[in-house]
mmCIF file of C-alpha atoms in Angstrom:
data_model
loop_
_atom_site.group_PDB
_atom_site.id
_atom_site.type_symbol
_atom_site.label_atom_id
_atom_site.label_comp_id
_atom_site.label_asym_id
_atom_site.label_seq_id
_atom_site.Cartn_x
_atom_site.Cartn_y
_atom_site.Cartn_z
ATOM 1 C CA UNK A 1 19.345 -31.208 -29.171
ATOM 2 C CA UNK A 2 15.958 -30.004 -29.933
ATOM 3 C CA UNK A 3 15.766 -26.038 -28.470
ATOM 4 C CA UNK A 4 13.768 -22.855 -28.695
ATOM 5 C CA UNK A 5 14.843 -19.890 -27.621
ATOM 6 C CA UNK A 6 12.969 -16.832 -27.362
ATOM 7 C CA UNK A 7 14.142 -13.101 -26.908
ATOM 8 C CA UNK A 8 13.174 -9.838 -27.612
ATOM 9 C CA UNK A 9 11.224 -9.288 -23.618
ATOM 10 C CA UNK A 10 11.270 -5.997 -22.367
ATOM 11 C CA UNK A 11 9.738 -3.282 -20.318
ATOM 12 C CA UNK A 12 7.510 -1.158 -22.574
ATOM 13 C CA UNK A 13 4.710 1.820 -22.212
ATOM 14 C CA UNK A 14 0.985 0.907 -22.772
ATOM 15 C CA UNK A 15 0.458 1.334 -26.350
ATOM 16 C CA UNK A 16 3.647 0.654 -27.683
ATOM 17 C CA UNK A 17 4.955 -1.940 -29.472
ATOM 18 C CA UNK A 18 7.022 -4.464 -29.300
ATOM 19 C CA UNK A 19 8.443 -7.994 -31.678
ATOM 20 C CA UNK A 20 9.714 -11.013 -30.023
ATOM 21 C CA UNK A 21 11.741 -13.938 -31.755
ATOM 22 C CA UNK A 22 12.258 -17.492 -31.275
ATOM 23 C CA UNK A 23 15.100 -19.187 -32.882
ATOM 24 C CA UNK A 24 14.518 -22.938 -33.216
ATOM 25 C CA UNK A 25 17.734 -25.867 -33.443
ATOM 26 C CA UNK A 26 17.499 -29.338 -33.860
ATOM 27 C CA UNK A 27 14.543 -30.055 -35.421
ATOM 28 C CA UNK A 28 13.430 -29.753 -39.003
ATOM 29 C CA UNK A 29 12.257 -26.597 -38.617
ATOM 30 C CA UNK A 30 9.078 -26.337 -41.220
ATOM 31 C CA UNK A 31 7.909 -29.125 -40.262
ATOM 32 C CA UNK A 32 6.273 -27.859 -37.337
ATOM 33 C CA UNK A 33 3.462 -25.366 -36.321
ATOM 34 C CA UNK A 34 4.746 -23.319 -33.792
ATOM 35 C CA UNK A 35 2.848 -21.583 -31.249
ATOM 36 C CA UNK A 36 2.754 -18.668 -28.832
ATOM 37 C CA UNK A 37 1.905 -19.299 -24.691
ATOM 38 C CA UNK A 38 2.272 -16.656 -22.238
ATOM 39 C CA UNK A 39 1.938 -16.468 -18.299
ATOM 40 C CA UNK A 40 1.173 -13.581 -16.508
ATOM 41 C CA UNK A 41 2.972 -13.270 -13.096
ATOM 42 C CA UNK A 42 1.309 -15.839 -10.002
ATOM 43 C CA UNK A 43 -1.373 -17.053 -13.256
ATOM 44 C CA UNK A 44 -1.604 -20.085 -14.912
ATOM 45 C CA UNK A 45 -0.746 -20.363 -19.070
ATOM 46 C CA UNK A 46 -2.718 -18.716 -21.683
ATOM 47 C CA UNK A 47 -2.437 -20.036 -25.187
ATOM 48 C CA UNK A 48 -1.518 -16.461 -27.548
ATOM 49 C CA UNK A 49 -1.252 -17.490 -31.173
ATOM 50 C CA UNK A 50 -0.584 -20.232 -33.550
ATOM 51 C CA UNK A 51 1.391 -20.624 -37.130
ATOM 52 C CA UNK A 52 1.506 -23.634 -39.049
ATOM 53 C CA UNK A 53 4.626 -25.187 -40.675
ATOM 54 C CA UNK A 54 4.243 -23.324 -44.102
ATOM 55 C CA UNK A 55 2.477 -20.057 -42.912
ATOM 56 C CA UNK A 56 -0.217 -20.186 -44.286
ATOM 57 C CA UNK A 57 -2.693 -20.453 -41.026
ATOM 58 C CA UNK A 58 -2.563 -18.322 -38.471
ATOM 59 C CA UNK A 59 -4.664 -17.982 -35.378
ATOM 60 C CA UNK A 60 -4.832 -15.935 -32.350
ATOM 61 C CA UNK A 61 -6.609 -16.224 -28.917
ATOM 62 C CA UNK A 62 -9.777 -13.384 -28.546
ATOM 63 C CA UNK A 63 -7.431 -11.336 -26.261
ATOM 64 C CA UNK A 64 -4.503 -10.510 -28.794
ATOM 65 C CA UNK A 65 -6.437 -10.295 -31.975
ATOM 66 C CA UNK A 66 -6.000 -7.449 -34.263
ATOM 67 C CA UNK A 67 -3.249 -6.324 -31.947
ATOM 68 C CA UNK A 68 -0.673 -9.396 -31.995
ATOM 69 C CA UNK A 69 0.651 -11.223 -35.421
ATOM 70 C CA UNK A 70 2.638 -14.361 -35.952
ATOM 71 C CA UNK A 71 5.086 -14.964 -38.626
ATOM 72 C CA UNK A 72 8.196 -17.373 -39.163
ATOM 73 C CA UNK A 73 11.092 -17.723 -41.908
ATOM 74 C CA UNK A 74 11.351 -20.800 -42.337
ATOM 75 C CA UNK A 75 15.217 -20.157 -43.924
ATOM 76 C CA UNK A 76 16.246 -18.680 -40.450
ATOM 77 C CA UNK A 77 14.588 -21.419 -38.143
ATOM 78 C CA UNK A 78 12.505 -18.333 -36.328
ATOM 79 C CA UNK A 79 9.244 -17.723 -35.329
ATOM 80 C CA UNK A 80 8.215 -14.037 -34.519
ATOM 81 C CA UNK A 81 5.126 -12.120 -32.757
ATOM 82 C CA UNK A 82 4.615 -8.867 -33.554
ATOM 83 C CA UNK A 83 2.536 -6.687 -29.670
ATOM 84 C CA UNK A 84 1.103 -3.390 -30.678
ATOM 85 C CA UNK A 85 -0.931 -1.602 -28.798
ATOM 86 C CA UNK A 86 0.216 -3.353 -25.975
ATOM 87 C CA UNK A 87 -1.710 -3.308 -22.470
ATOM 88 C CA UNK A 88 -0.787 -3.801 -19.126
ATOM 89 C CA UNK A 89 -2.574 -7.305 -19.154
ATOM 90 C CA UNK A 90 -0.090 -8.307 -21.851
ATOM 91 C CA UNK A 91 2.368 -8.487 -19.082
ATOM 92 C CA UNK A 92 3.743 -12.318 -18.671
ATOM 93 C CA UNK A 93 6.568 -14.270 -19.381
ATOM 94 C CA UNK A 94 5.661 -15.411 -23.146
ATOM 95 C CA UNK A 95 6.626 -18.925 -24.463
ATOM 96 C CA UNK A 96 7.520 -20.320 -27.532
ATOM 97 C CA UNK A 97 6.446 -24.004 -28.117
ATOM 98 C CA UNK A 98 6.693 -26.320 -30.686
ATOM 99 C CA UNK A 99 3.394 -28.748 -31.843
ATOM 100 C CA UNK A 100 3.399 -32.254 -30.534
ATOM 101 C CA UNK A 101 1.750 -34.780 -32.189
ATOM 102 C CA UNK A 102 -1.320 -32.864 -32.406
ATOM 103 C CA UNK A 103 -1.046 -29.326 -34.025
ATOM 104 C CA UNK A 104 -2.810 -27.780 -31.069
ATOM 105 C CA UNK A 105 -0.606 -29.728 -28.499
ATOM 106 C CA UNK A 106 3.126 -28.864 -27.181
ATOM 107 C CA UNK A 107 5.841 -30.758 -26.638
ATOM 108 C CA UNK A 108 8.479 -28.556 -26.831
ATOM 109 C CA UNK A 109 8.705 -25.434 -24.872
ATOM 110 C CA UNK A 110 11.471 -22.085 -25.147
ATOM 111 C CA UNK A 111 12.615 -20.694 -21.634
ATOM 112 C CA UNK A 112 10.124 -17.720 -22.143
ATOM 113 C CA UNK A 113 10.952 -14.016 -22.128
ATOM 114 C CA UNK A 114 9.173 -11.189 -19.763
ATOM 115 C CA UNK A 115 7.862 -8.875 -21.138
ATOM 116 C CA UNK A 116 6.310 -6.081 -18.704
ATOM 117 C CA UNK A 117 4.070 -3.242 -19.817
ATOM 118 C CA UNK A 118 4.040 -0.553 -17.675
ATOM 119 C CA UNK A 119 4.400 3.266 -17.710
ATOM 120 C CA UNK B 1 -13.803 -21.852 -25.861
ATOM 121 C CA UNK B 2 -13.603 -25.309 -24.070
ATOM 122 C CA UNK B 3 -13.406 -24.809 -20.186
ATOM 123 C CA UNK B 4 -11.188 -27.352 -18.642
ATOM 124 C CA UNK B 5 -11.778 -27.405 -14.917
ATOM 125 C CA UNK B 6 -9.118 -28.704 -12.601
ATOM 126 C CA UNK B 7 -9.071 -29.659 -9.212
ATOM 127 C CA UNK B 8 -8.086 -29.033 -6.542
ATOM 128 C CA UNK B 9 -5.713 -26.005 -6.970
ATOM 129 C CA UNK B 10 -3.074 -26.710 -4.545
ATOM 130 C CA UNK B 11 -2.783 -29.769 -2.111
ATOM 131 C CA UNK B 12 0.192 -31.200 0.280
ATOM 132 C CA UNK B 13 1.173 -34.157 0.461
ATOM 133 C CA UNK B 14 3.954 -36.833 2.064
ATOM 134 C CA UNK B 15 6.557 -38.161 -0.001
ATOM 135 C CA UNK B 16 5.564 -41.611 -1.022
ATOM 136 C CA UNK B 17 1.509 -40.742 -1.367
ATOM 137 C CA UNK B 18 -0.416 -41.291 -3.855
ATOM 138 C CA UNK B 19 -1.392 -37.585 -5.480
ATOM 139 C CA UNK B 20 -4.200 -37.503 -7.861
ATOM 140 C CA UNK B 21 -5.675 -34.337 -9.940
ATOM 141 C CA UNK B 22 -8.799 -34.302 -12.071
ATOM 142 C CA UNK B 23 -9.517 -32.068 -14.895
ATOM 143 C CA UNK B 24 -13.107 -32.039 -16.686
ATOM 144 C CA UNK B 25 -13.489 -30.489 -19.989
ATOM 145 C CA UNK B 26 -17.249 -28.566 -20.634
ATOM 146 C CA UNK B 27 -17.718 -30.645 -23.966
ATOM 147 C CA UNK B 28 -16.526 -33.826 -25.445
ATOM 148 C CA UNK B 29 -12.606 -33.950 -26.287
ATOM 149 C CA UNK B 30 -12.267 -37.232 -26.993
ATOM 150 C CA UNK B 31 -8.723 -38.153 -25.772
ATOM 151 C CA UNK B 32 -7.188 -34.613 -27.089
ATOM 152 C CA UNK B 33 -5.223 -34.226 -23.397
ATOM 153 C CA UNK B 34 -2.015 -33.229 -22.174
ATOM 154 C CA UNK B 35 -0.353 -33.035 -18.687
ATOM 155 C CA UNK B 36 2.054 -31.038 -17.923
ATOM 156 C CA UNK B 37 4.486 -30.319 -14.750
ATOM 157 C CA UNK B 38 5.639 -27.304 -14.990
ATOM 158 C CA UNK B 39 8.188 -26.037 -11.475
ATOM 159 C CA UNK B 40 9.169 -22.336 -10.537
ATOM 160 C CA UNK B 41 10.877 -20.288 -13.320
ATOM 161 C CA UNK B 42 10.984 -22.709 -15.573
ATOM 162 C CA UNK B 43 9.161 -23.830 -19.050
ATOM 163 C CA UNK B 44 6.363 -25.977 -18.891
ATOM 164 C CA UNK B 45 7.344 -29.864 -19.573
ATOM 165 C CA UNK B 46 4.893 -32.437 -21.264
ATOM 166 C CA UNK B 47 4.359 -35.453 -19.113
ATOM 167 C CA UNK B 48 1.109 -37.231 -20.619
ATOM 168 C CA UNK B 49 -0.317 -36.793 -24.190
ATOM 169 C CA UNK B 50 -3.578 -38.355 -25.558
ATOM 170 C CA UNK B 51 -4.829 -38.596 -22.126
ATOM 171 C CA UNK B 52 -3.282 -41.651 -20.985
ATOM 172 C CA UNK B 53 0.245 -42.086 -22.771
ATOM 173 C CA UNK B 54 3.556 -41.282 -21.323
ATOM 174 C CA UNK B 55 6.117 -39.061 -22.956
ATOM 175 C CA UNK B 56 9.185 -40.625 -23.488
ATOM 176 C CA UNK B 57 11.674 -39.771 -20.298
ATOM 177 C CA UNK B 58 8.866 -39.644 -18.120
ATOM 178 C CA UNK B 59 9.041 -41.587 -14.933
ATOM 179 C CA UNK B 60 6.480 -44.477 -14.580
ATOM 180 C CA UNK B 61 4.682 -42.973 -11.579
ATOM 181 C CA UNK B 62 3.071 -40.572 -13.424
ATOM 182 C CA UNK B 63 -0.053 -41.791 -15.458
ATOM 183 C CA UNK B 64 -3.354 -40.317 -16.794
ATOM 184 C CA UNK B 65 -6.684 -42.025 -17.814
ATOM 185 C CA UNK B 66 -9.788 -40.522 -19.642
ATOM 186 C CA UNK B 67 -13.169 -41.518 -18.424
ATOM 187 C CA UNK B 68 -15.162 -39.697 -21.084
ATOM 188 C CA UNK B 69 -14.883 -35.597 -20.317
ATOM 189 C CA UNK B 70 -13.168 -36.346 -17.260
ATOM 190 C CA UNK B 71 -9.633 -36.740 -16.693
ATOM 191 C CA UNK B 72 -6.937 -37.776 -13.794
ATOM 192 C CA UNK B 73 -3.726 -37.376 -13.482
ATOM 193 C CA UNK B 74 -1.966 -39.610 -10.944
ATOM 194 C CA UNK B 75 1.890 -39.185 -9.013
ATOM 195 C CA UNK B 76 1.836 -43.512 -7.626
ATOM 196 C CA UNK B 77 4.708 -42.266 -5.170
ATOM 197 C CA UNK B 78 5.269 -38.668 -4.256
ATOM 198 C CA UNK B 79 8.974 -37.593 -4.761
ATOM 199 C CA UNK B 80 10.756 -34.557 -3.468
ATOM 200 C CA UNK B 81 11.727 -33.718 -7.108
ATOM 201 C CA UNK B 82 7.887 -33.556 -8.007
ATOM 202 C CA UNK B 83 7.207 -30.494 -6.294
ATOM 203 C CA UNK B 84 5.685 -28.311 -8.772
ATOM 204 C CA UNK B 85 2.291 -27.006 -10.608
ATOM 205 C CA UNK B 86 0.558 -29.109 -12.839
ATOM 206 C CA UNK B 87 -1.279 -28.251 -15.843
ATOM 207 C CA UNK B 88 -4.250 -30.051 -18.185
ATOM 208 C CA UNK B 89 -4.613 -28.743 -21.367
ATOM 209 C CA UNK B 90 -7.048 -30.069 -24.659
ATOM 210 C CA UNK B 91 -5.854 -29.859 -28.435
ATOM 211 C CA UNK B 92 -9.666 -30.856 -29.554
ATOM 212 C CA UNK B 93 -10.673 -27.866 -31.011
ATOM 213 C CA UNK B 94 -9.473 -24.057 -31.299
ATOM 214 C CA UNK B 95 -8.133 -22.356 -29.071
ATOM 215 C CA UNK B 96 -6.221 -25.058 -27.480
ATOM 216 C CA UNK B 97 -6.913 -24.122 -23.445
ATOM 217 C CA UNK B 98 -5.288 -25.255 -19.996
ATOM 218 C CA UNK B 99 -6.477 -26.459 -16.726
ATOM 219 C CA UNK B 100 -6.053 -23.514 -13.798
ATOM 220 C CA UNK B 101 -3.221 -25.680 -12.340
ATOM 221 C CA UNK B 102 -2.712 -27.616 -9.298
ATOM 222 C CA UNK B 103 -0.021 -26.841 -7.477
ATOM 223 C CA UNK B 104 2.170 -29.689 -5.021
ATOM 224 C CA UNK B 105 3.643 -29.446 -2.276
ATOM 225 C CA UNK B 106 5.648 -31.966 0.530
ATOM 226 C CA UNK B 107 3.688 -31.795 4.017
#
C-alpha cells in the first residue's frame, strides 16, 4: 500500500544539525512532489518545505530558510531535509506528505518523527 | 502568506449532532481547500479536497461547501470515532497554510 515513513528524529543542541529521511512505497515515486509539515507540541501544523517530482523546485516556509534544505533520490524512493542551525522553535513532530491532486495539497501523510532541540 | 481563519477552536458536542466548522481565507482561493481530521498521535488524514469533494473512504457525513472565501466543514451525525482536531488548509498560492484547528469533543 501507499506509505511514507520518516526517521532520523532526535534530541539535539541549539545550533546543531540534524538530516531526516522519508522512504516512500507504493507509489511511483517521481511522480510526486513531496513536502515537509511539522507540529510543534499542543500547536497546530506548519507547512516546512516543498520538492517537486524531478528536483528541480524547491521551496521553504520564511521560518526554515537558509537553515533547512530538501532533496530526494528518486532511485531510492526518499525524500530528505537537511536542520542546521537548529533552534528550539524547530522542536515538533515533522511530517512527510505526499502532493494530492494539487502540488500544494496532501493526501498522503508519514507517521512523523520528533525531533526536540534542547540543551 | 494567506491567513485561513477557523472557527471555533474547540466545541462539544452529543453524538448524533450536527457539528459544523468554518474557515475564511484573507484573499480569494478559489476552491484550493482541504479538510483534514487529524486524532491524538497520529498523522493528519485528508477528508475533503477542492472544498467540497470527498476523498475516497471517507464516510458520507462529512461534507464541505465553498461560499466564495468562506468555507464549512460539516459532521451530519456526530460519532464517537470522530473525536479529533480538524484542520483547513489552501493549496492556492505559496506557502500552502492551515486553519488553527478545531478541536471535537463528545459532551
Amino acid at each position: 500500500q501507499v506509505q511514507l515513513v520518516e526517521s532520523g528524529g532526535d534530541v539535539v543542541q541549539p545550533g546543531r544539525s540534524l538530516r531526516l529521511s522519508c522512504a516512500a512505497s507504493g507509489f511511483t515515486f517521481s511522480l510526486y512532489g513531496l513536502h515537509w509539515v511539522r507540529q510543534a507540541p499542543g500547536k497546530g501544523l506548519e507547512w516546512v518545505a516543498v520538492i517537486s517530482n524531478d528536483g528541480s523546485e524547491k521551496y521553504y516556509a520564511d521560518s526554515v530558510k537558509g537553515r533547512f534544505t530538501i532533496s530526494r533520490d528518486n532511485s531510492k524512493n526518499t525524500v530528505s531535509l537537511q536542520m542546521n542551525g537548529l533552534r528550539g522553535e524547530d522542536t515538533a513532530v515533522y511530517y512527510c506528505a505526499r502532493q494530492g491532486r494539487q502540488w500544494l495539497a496532501f493526501n498522503i501523510w508519514g507517521q512523523g518523527t520528533m525531533v526536540t532541540v534542547s540543551s | 502568506d494567506i491567513q485561513m481563519t477557523q472557527s471555533p477552536s474547540s466545541l462539544s458536542a452529543s453524538v448524533g449532532d450536527r457539528v459544523t466548522i468554518t474557515c475564511q481565507a484573507s484573499q480569494d482561493i478559489d476552491k484550493h481547500l482541504n479538510w483534514y481530521q487529524q486524532k491524538p498521535g497520529k498523522a493528519p488524514k485528508l477528508l475533503i479536497y477542492d472544498a467540497s469533494n470527498l476523498e475516497t473512504g471517507v464516510p458520507s457525513r462529512f461534507s464541505g461547501i465553498r461560499s466564495g472565501t468562506d468555507f464549512t466543514f460539516t459532521i451530519s451525525s456526530l460519532q464517537p470515532e470522530d473525536i479529533a482536531t480538524y484542520y483547513c488548509q489552501q493549496y492556492n498560492n505559496l506557502p500552502p497554510t492551515f486553519g488553527g484547528g478545531t478541536k471535537v469533543q463528545i459532551k
